[in-house]
Tab-separated table of C-alpha atoms and ligand atoms in Angstrom:
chain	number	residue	atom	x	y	z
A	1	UNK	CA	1.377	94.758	-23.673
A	2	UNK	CA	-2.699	94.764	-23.953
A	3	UNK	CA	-4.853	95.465	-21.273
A	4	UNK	CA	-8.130	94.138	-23.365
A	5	UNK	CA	-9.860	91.183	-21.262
A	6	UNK	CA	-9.377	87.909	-21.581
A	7	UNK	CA	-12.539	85.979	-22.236
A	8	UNK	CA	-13.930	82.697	-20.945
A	9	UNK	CA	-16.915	81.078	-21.862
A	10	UNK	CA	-19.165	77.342	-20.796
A	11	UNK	CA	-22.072	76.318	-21.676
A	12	UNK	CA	-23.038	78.199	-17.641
A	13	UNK	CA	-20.842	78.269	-14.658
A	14	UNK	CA	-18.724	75.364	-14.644
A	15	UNK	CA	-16.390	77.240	-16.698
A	16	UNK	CA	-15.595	79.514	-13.561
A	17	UNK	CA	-13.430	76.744	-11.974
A	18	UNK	CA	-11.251	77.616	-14.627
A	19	UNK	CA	-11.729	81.229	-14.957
A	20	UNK	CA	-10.667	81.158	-11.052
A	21	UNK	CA	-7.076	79.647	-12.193
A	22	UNK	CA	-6.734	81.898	-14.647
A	23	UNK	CA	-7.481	85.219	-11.946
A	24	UNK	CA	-4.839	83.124	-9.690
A	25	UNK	CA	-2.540	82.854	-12.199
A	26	UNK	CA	-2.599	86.343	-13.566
A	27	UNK	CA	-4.158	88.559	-10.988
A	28	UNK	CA	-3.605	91.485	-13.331
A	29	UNK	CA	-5.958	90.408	-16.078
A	30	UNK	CA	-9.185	91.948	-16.999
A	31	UNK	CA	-11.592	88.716	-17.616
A	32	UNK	CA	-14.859	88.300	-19.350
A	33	UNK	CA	-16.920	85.621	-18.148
A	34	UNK	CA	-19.757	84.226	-20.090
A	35	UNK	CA	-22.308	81.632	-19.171
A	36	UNK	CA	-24.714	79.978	-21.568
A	37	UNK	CA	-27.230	79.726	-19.584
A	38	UNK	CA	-30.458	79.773	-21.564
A	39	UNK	CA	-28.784	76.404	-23.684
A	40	UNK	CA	-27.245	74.400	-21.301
A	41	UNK	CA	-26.293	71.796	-21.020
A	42	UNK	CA	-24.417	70.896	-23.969
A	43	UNK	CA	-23.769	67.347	-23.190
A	44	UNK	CA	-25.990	65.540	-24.996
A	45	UNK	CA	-26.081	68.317	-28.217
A	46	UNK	CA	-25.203	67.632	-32.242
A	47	UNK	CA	-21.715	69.213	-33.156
A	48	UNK	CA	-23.440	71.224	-35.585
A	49	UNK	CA	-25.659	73.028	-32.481
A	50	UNK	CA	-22.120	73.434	-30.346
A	51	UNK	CA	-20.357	74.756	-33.691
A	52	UNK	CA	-23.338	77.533	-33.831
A	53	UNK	CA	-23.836	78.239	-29.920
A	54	UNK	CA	-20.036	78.470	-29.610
A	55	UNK	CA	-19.746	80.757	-32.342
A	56	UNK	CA	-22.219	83.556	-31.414
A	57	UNK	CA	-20.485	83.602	-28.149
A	58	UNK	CA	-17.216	84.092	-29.702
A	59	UNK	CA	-19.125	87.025	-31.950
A	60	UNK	CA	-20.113	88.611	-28.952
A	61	UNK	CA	-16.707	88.593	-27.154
A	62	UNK	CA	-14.937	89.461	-29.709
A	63	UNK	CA	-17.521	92.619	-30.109
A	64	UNK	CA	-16.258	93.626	-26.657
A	65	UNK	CA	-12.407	93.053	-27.127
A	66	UNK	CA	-11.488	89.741	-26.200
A	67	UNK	CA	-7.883	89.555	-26.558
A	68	UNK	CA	-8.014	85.785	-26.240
A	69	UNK	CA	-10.533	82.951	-25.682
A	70	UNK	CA	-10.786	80.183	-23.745
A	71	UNK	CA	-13.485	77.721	-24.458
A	72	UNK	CA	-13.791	76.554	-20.907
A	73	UNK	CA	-16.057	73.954	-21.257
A	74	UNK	CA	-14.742	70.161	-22.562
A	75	UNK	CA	-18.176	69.413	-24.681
A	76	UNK	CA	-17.610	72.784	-26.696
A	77	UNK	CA	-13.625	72.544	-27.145
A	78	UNK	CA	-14.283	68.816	-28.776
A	79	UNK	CA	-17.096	70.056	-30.771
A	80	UNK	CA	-16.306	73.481	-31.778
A	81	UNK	CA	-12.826	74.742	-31.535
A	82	UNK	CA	-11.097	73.326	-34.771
A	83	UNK	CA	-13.676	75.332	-36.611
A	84	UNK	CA	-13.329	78.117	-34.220
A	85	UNK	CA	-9.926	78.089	-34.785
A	86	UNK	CA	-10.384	78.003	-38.429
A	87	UNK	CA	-12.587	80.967	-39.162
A	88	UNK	CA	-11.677	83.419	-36.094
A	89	UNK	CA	-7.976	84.444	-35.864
A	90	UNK	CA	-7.959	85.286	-31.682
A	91	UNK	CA	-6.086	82.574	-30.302
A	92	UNK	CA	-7.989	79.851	-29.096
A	93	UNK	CA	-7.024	78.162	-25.809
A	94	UNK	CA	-9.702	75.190	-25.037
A	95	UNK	CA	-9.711	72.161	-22.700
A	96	UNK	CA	-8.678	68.664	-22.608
A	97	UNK	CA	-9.439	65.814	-20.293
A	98	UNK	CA	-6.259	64.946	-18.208
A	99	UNK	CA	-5.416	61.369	-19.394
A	100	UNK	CA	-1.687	62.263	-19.731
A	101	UNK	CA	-1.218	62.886	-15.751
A	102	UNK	CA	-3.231	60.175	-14.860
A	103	UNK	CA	-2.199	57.679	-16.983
A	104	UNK	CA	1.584	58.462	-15.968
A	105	UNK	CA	1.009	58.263	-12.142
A	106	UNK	CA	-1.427	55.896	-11.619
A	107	UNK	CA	0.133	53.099	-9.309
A	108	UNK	CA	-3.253	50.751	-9.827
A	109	UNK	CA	-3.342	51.043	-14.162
A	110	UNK	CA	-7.071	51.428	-14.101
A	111	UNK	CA	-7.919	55.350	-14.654
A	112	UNK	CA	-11.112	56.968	-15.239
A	113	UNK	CA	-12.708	59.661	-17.355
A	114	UNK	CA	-16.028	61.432	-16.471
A	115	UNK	CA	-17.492	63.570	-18.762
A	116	UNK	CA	-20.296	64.601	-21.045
A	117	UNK	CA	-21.415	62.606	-24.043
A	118	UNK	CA	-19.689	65.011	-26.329
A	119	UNK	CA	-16.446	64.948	-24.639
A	120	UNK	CA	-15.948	61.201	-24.860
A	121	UNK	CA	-17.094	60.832	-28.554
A	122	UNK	CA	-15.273	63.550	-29.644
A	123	UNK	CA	-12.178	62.961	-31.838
A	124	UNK	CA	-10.016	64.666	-29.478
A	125	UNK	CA	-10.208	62.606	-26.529
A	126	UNK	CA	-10.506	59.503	-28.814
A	127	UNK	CA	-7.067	59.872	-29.919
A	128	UNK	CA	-5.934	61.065	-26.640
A	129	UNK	CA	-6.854	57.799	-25.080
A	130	UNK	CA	-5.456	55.397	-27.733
A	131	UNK	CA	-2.414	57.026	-26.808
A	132	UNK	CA	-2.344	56.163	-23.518
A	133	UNK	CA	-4.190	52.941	-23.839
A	134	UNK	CA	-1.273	50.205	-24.525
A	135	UNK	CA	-0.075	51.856	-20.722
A	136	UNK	CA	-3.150	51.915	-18.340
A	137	UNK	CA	-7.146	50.761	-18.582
A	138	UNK	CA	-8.869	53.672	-19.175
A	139	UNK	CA	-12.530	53.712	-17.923
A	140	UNK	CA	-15.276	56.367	-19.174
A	141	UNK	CA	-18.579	57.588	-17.566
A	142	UNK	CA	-20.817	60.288	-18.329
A	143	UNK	CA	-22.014	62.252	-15.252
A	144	UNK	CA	-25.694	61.916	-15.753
A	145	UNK	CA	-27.112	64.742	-13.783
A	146	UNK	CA	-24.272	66.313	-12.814
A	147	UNK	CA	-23.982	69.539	-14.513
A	148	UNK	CA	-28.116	70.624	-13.856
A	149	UNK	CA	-27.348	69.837	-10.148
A	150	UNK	CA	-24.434	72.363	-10.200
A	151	UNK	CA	-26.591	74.474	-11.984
A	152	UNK	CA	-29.067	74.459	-10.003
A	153	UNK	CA	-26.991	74.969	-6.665
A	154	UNK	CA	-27.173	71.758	-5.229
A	155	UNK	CA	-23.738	70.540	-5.577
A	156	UNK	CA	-23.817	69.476	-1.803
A	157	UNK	CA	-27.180	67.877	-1.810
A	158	UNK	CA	-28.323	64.176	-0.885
A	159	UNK	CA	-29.293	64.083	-4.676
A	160	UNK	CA	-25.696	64.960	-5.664
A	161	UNK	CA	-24.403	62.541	-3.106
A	162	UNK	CA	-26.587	59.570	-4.494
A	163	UNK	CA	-25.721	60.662	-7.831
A	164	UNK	CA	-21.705	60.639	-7.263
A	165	UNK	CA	-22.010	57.443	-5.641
A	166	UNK	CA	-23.820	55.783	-8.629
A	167	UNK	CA	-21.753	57.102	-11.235
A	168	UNK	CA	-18.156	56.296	-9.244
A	169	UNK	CA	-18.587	53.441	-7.168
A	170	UNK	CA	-18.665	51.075	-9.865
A	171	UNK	CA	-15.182	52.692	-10.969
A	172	UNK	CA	-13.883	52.511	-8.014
A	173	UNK	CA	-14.920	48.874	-7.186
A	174	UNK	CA	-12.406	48.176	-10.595
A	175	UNK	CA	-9.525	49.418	-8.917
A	176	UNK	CA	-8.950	53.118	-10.431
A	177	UNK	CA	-6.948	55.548	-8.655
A	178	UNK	CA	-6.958	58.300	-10.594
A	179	UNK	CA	-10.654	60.170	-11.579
A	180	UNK	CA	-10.486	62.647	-14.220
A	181	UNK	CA	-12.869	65.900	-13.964
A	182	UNK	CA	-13.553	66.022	-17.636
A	183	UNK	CA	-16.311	68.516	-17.309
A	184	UNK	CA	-15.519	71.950	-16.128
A	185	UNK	CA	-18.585	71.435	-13.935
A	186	UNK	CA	-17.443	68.402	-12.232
A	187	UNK	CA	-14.688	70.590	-9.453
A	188	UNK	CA	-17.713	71.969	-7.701
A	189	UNK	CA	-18.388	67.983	-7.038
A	190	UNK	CA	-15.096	67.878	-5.735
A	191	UNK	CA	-16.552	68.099	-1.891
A	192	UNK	CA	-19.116	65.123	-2.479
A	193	UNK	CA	-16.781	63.445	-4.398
A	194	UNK	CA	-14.319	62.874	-1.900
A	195	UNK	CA	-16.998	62.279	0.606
A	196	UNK	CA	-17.826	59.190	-1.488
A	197	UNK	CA	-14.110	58.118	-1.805
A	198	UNK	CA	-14.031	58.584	2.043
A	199	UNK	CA	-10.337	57.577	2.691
A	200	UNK	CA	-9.655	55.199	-0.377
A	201	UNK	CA	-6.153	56.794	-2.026
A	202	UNK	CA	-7.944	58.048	-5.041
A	203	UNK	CA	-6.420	61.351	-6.413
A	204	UNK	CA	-9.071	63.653	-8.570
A	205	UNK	CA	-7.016	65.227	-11.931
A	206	UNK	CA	-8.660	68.932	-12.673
A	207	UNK	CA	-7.113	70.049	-15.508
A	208	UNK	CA	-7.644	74.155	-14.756
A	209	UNK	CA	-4.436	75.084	-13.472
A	210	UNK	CA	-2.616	73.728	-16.664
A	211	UNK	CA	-5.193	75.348	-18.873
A	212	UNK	CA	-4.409	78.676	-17.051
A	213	UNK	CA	-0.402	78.425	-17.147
A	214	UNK	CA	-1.350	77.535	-20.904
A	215	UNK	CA	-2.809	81.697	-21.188
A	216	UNK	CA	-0.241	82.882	-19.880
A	217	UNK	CA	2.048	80.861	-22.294
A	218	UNK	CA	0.042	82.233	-25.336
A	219	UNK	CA	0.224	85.940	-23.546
A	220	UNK	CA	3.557	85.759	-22.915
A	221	UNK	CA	4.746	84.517	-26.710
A	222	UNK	CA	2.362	87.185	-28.198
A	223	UNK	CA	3.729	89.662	-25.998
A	224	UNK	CA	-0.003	90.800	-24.660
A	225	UNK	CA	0.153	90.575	-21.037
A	226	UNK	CA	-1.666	93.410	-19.337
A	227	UNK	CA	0.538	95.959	-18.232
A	228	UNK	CA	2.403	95.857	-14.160
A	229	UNK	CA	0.028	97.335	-11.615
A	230	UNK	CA	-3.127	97.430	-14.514
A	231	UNK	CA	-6.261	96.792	-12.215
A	232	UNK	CA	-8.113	94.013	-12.883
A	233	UNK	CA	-11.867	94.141	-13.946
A	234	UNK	CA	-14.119	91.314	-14.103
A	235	UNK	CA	-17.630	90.968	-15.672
A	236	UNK	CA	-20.181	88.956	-16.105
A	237	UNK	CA	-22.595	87.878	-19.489
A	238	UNK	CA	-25.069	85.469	-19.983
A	239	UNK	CA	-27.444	84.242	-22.878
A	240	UNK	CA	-29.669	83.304	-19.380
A	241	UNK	CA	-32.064	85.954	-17.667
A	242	UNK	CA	-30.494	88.958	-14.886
A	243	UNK	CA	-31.502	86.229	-12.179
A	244	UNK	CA	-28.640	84.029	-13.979
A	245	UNK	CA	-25.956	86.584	-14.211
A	246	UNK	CA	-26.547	87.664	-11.057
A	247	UNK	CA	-25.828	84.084	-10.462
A	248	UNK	CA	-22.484	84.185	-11.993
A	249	UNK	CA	-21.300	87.141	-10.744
A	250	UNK	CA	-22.385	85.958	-7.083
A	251	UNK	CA	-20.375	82.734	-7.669
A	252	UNK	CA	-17.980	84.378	-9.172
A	253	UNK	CA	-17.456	86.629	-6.257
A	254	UNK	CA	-17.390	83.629	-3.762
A	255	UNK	CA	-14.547	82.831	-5.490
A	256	UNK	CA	-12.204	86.034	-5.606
A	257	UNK	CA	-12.771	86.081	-1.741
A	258	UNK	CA	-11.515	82.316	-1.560
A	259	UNK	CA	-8.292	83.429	-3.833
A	260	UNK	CA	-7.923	86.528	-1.692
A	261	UNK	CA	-8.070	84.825	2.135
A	262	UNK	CA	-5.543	81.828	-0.264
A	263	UNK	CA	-3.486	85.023	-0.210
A	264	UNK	CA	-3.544	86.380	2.788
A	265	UNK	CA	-2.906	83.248	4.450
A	266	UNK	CA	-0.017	81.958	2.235
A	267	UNK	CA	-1.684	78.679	1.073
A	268	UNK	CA	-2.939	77.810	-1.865
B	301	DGL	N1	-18.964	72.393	-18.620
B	301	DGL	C1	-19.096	71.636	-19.773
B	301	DGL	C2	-17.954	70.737	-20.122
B	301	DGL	O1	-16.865	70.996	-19.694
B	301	DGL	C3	-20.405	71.291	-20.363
B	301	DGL	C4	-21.436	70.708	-19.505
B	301	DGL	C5	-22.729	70.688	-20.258
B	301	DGL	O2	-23.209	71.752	-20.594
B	301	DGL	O3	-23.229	69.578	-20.499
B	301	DGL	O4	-18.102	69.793	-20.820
């Protein structure tokens, strides 16, 4: 048993769509979010800036007792996490874009990937798309704009509309039926994104809720679950100014009361 937090960090908040799977899927888990807010995005950054961004934030949650990481943010897992992995001896859990699940249930065998610049040169989804290549056509497109709309609160905005539509009309007029969120960002597009789809049968793959049952894999073989009945905490860091954290924390917040009415109603 350890009741030490589990920490999550992104380059800001898009990492909290996965730190919200993780509070669903282990409600007794203290949870240390941070958001790199004064450097993102990461998209478009060298390896060697993502290697030394990732790393400070790993220093500092580490300082404060992480008892496991999760690098919740696709641009930083492909760029930094083999070296994390290699230096820091906290086990690492970091994200992946879905191909598997939508290569192996597509009915149409044209798929897409959207993500950040980093995700879809980095090594790891290179080889995790020649696997699945000989199978399905897999189709790739940065989200340009994306992630500073969702930073900037305006997920649900004409801009973010206009922007969807540009990036995923063109992969939807090639017949895919299965859009990968490759960008921990990208679920807070999930509203405007099936506004664009309107009532085509497109299904959008989030990978969080495998990445959570994934920590408490890694708990459970390390024997480091928190304890029965131990009370959650949950807090809230930033490289970003008070005005960001608050940010987080408000967000944050807004989503603990949407996993707490889930509750009370029964649905999930
Ligand atoms: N949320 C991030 C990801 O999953 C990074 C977005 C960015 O900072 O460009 O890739």
């Amino acid at each position: 048993m350890n009741n030490n937090p589990i920490a999550v960090f992104d380059s800001g908040l898009g990492g909290l769509s996965v730190w919200k799977e993780i509070v669903r899927a282990l409600p007794e888990e203290s949870i240390m979010y941070y958001g790199d807010g004064a450097n993102c995005p990461y998209g478009g950054k060298s390896q060697a800036e993502i290697i030394r961004l990732s790393e400070a934030i790993v220093r500092f949650l580490l300082d404060r007792g992480a008892k496991l990481i999760v690098v919740a943010c696709n641009t930083a897992t492909a760029g930094a996490i083999s070296y994390l992995r290699a230096h820091y001896a906290v086990p690492f859990v970091g994200m992946e874009p879905a191909v598997k699940p939508a290569a192996e249930h597509s009915e149409t065998g044209v798929i897409a990937i959207l993500a950040t610049a980093g995700t879809l040169k980095g090594k790891l989804f290179t080889e995790t798309s020649q696997r699945f290549s000989a199978g399905v056509k897999i189709l790739t497109r940065i989200g340009e704009g994306f992630v500073e709309l969702i930073e900037t609160g305006r997920a649900n905005s004409t801009q973010a509309e206009e922007a969807v539509r540009r990036t995923v009309e063109p992969l939807l007029a090639q017949g895919v039926d299965r859009l990968v969120l490759g960008c921990t960002h990208y679920p807070f597009l999930a509203e405007t994104l099936r506004r664009v789809i309107g009532d085509r049968p497109v299904e959008l793959i989030d990978p969080a809720p495998a990445i959570a049952r994934r920590v408490k894999e890694v708990l459970t073989e390390r024997n480091e679950l928190a304890e029965a009945g131990h009370l959650a905490k949950y807090d809230y860091f930033s490289s970003g100014d008070e005005a960001y954290r608050g940010r987080l924390q408000e967000y944050g917040e807004h989503l603990l009361l949407g996993i707490k009415e889930e509750n009370e109603h029964g649905k999930k």
